[in-house]
C-alpha positions as MATLAB code, in Angstrom:
seq = 'MERFNKQSDNVKGALILMLAAFGFSLMVALIKVAGERLPVTQILFIRQLGMTIMLAPILIKAFPESLNSAQPRLQFIRIFFALIAMVCGFTAVINMPMADATAIAFAKSFFVTIFAVLFLKETVGLYRWSAVAVGFLGVLVMLRPGAEGYSVYGLMALGAAASAGLVMVIIRLLTRTDQPSTILAYQAIGVGIIMAVPAYIHWIPPTATEWALLAAIGFVSYFAQKANIYAFSYGEASLLASLDYVRLIYATLFGWILFSELPSVSTGVGASIIVLASIYTVHRESRRKQELASGPNGRGFTNS';
ca = [
     315.456  304.048   35.018;
     318.861  304.308   33.281;
     318.627  308.082   33.554;
     317.730  307.848   37.288;
     320.709  305.521   37.947;
     323.141  308.037   36.493;
     322.134  310.692   39.096;
     324.069  311.352   42.288;
     322.863  309.738   45.456;
     321.523  312.974   46.842;
     319.447  313.572   43.670;
     318.146  310.059   43.653;
     317.144  310.628   47.373;
     315.544  313.993   46.704;
     313.439  312.520   43.761;
     312.217  309.616   45.750;
     311.516  311.894   48.660;
     309.403  314.089   46.371;
     307.400  310.938   45.518;
     307.019  309.998   49.311;
     305.993  313.571   50.214;
     303.260  313.379   47.475;
     302.177  310.060   48.837;
     301.814  311.367   52.450;
     299.922  314.382   51.214;
     297.637  312.240   49.103;
     297.098  309.981   52.166;
     296.019  313.031   54.249;
     293.675  314.188   51.360;
     292.020  310.751   51.230;
     291.586  310.631   55.081;
     289.939  314.075   54.822;
     287.535  312.850   52.141;
     286.748  309.606   53.964;
     286.267  311.527   57.195;
     283.388  313.565   55.873;
     281.149  310.621   56.860;
     283.197  307.853   58.509;
     284.557  308.102   62.141;
     288.271  308.524   62.708;
     288.439  305.299   64.671;
     287.105  303.347   61.768;
     289.479  304.943   59.335;
     292.443  304.280   61.535;
     291.570  300.720   62.201;
     291.177  299.797   58.540;
     294.444  301.725   57.812;
     296.293  299.768   60.395;
     294.743  296.474   59.217;
     295.878  297.150   55.658;
     299.397  297.942   56.644;
     299.518  294.678   58.709;
     298.372  292.724   55.757;
     301.054  294.240   53.582;
     303.666  293.562   56.316;
     302.581  290.019   56.766;
     304.878  288.261   54.380;
     307.970  289.738   55.997;
     306.626  288.932   59.496;
     305.639  285.418   58.682;
     308.955  284.646   56.958;
     310.901  285.445   60.001;
     308.393  284.498   62.738;
     308.791  284.531   65.724;
     312.009  286.343   65.500;
     310.306  289.212   63.560;
     308.198  290.072   66.748;
     310.941  289.658   69.274;
     311.831  292.923   70.919;
     314.553  293.622   73.419;
     312.553  296.541   74.857;
     308.809  295.474   74.769;
     307.885  298.031   77.402;
     309.224  300.813   75.256;
     307.454  299.349   72.238;
     304.111  299.622   74.167;
     304.852  303.245   75.189;
     305.439  304.019   71.542;
     302.209  302.450   70.559;
     300.318  304.521   73.126;
     301.856  307.813   71.846;
     301.478  306.843   68.148;
     297.868  306.250   68.851;
     297.459  309.778   70.345;
     299.407  311.258   67.301;
     297.142  309.428   64.751;
     293.851  310.088   66.440;
     294.560  313.795   67.041;
     296.342  314.231   63.705;
     293.560  312.570   61.725;
     290.831  314.481   63.553;
     292.717  317.855   62.896;
     293.169  317.032   59.187;
     289.457  316.290   58.810;
     288.321  319.503   60.560;
     291.001  321.970   59.502;
     292.361  323.289   56.199;
     295.028  320.755   54.975;
     297.779  323.397   54.746;
     297.152  324.511   58.454;
     297.250  320.915   59.769;
     300.333  320.039   57.729;
     302.270  323.166   58.777;
     301.473  322.648   62.506;
     302.554  319.011   62.167;
     306.024  320.246   61.323;
     306.318  321.408   64.865;
     307.309  317.821   65.776;
     310.974  318.773   65.046;
     310.858  321.195   67.894;
     309.403  318.585   70.179;
     312.121  316.134   69.087;
     314.745  318.563   70.337;
     313.006  318.946   73.689;
     312.429  315.252   74.226;
     315.931  314.371   72.964;
     317.305  316.600   75.858;
     315.016  314.982   78.430;
     315.286  311.240   77.429;
     318.460  310.957   75.316;
     320.538  313.467   77.297;
     321.491  315.213   74.057;
     323.255  318.582   74.430;
     321.434  321.495   72.849;
     323.075  324.928   72.388;
     321.543  328.434   72.469;
     321.176  328.529   68.685;
     318.862  325.441   68.532;
     316.888  326.483   71.627;
     316.353  329.850   69.938;
     315.093  327.922   66.747;
     312.718  326.067   68.933;
     311.337  329.237   70.554;
     310.996  330.909   67.181;
     309.200  327.860   65.762;
     306.654  327.815   68.570;
     306.103  331.559   67.843;
     305.189  330.391   64.355;
     302.737  327.930   65.766;
     301.084  330.597   67.929;
     300.638  332.857   64.853;
     298.803  329.972   63.089;
     296.725  328.993   66.155;
     295.799  332.602   66.965;
     294.766  331.891   70.544;
     291.883  334.241   71.657;
     291.113  335.304   68.033;
     287.857  334.579   66.298;
     289.434  331.885   63.983;
     290.819  329.956   66.967;
     289.958  326.293   66.967;
     290.387  323.376   69.256;
     291.462  321.270   66.330;
     294.636  323.363   66.091;
     295.457  322.235   69.650;
     294.795  318.688   68.542;
     297.204  319.129   65.598;
     299.799  320.450   68.014;
     299.213  317.560   70.465;
     299.667  315.244   67.464;
     302.979  316.872   66.613;
     304.160  316.536   70.296;
     303.242  312.856   70.371;
     304.854  312.307   66.966;
     308.087  313.986   68.266;
     308.093  311.745   71.324;
     307.623  308.725   69.109;
     310.566  309.646   66.955;
     312.727  309.923   70.114;
     311.511  306.494   71.260;
     312.342  305.042   67.740;
     315.870  306.330   68.252;
     316.116  304.286   71.408;
     314.500  301.165   69.823;
     316.721  301.139   66.783;
     319.610  300.389   69.101;
     318.256  296.936   69.744;
     315.334  296.105   67.403;
     314.880  295.614   63.644;
     313.029  298.221   61.672;
     310.468  295.661   60.565;
     309.790  294.693   64.219;
     309.334  298.349   65.216;
     306.883  298.972   62.305;
     305.001  295.757   62.995;
     304.358  296.528   66.735;
     302.872  299.837   65.782;
     300.814  298.570   62.914;
     299.393  295.600   64.962;
     299.185  297.410   68.364;
     297.271  300.443   67.182;
     295.056  298.309   65.039;
     294.131  296.052   68.093;
     293.376  299.150   70.252;
     291.276  300.709   67.568;
     289.269  297.562   66.917;
     286.759  298.199   69.791;
     285.943  301.790   69.104;
     285.798  301.139   65.431;
     283.266  298.367   66.085;
     281.147  300.571   68.350;
     281.124  303.512   65.984;
     281.068  301.446   62.784;
     279.275  303.051   59.753;
     278.815  300.654   56.787;
     281.081  302.092   54.064;
     279.746  302.561   50.548;
     281.648  301.085   47.688;
     283.307  304.347   47.031;
     284.327  304.649   50.655;
     285.762  301.130   50.807;
     287.894  302.127   47.679;
     288.968  305.278   49.715;
     289.919  303.223   52.767;
     291.838  300.661   50.648;
     293.715  303.487   48.988;
     294.649  305.116   52.299;
     296.282  301.770   53.462;
     297.932  301.217   50.107;
     299.288  304.775   49.800;
     300.401  305.022   53.486;
     302.494  301.773   53.109;
     304.269  302.796   49.990;
     304.757  306.354   51.006;
     306.592  305.076   54.071;
     308.659  302.660   51.964;
     309.547  305.459   49.559;
     310.603  307.599   52.511;
     312.890  304.937   53.800;
     314.485  304.478   50.374;
     314.932  308.139   49.943;
     316.990  308.301   53.239;
     319.046  305.234   52.195;
     320.295  307.324   49.197;
     320.534  310.957   50.205;
     321.978  312.817   53.117;
     319.488  313.199   56.026;
     320.187  316.984   56.490;
     319.412  317.612   52.844;
     316.289  315.463   52.697;
     314.807  316.670   55.933;
     314.878  320.195   54.522;
     313.226  319.156   51.268;
     310.466  317.327   53.155;
     308.634  320.700   53.567;
     307.518  320.320   49.992;
     304.531  318.476   51.756;
     303.253  321.888   52.568;
     303.076  322.821   48.939;
     301.293  319.398   48.138;
     298.866  319.989   50.975;
     298.068  323.504   49.745;
     297.362  322.266   46.292;
     295.240  319.324   47.449;
     293.290  321.565   49.773;
     292.642  324.069   47.030;
     291.666  321.573   44.372;
     289.601  319.067   46.439;
     288.192  321.332   49.249;
     288.376  324.926   47.928;
     290.699  325.804   50.820;
     293.159  328.685   50.425;
     295.602  329.473   53.252;
     295.046  332.679   55.177;
     297.541  335.288   55.802;
     298.346  334.118   59.348;
     298.729  330.498   57.902;
     301.250  331.763   55.432;
     303.240  333.802   58.026;
     303.161  331.092   60.735;
     304.053  328.285   58.311;
     306.957  330.320   56.914;
     308.268  330.806   60.511;
     307.832  327.095   61.361;
     309.580  325.945   58.228;
     312.575  328.397   58.440;
     313.095  327.536   62.083;
     312.947  323.846   61.320;
     315.317  323.951   58.494;
     317.687  325.917   60.759;
     317.382  323.197   63.403;
     318.143  320.513   60.758;
     321.209  322.646   59.656;
     322.491  322.855   63.225;
     322.103  319.128   63.746;
     323.992  318.367   60.483;
     326.790  320.640   61.604;
     326.857  318.964   65.035;
     327.281  315.598   63.395;
     330.118  316.832   61.196;
     331.957  318.320   64.181;
     331.723  315.108   66.213;
     332.829  313.082   63.255;
     336.027  315.295   62.740;
     336.713  315.433   66.444;
     339.779  313.902   68.174;
     338.208  310.483   68.541;
     336.616  310.580   65.032;
     333.828  308.418   66.365;
     331.001  310.094   64.426;
     327.623  310.925   65.961;
     325.680  308.333   67.963;
     322.857  308.552   70.348;
     324.556  306.303   72.831;
];
């Protein structure tokens, strides 16, 4: 710990982010294993239940203020799209190679750019629009529409990325008025309640091993999210957002070790295009913040 404390904030953030990325990739691998027999609705319900239980001490301590939202309508819209992102994303992960599903998921950064223009009225220049276009070209290379390897699950992964991108934009709006714990609680509880009925209808009694898998999914999900938050509290967002693509390496390794999956050439080419375009988008966003902060008013970058 002493050696860790001596590091710069960016190094600390990067190290914690590597741990968070590993946790998220492990969560995806566990979901893929559990999904070999259990339905997605059941996995998602138990995951949300587990996260709610772990959030309970914080929520109870500050109740009822912990569930007070200045924008409840926006919270419910977020729950709806988070539900789509999780159902489509989990289904894609279970039925696709992990590396493919993970790479397509990174397309959410392009959707964030589009939705930020539509809903946050942010200004996006030619370079960032070009990065978005190139990024979607990479997605097309991976999806291979019309080719023999084409799969509807690739479209589900893309739909999950679009929904996740919209959720991120909604979170930007919610953080102006609501506490992070409140935002997280609404999603954990809301998605769990919605999933309760389909989970009950399609319930398959888990084996002891599957119960352990489901418990691990909830546990790993919670601590991966906490590690992600801590990472961004230390390091610069632009640096950490670029490093987050280490998830693709982890996903490839898990896919190879656990499921004997090796990425195809089209996956490698498409993923490379997506990652490079995404990193460029992050770089442009970072420069834009710096330019605003050094402008005549010196007000820094805000979404207001």
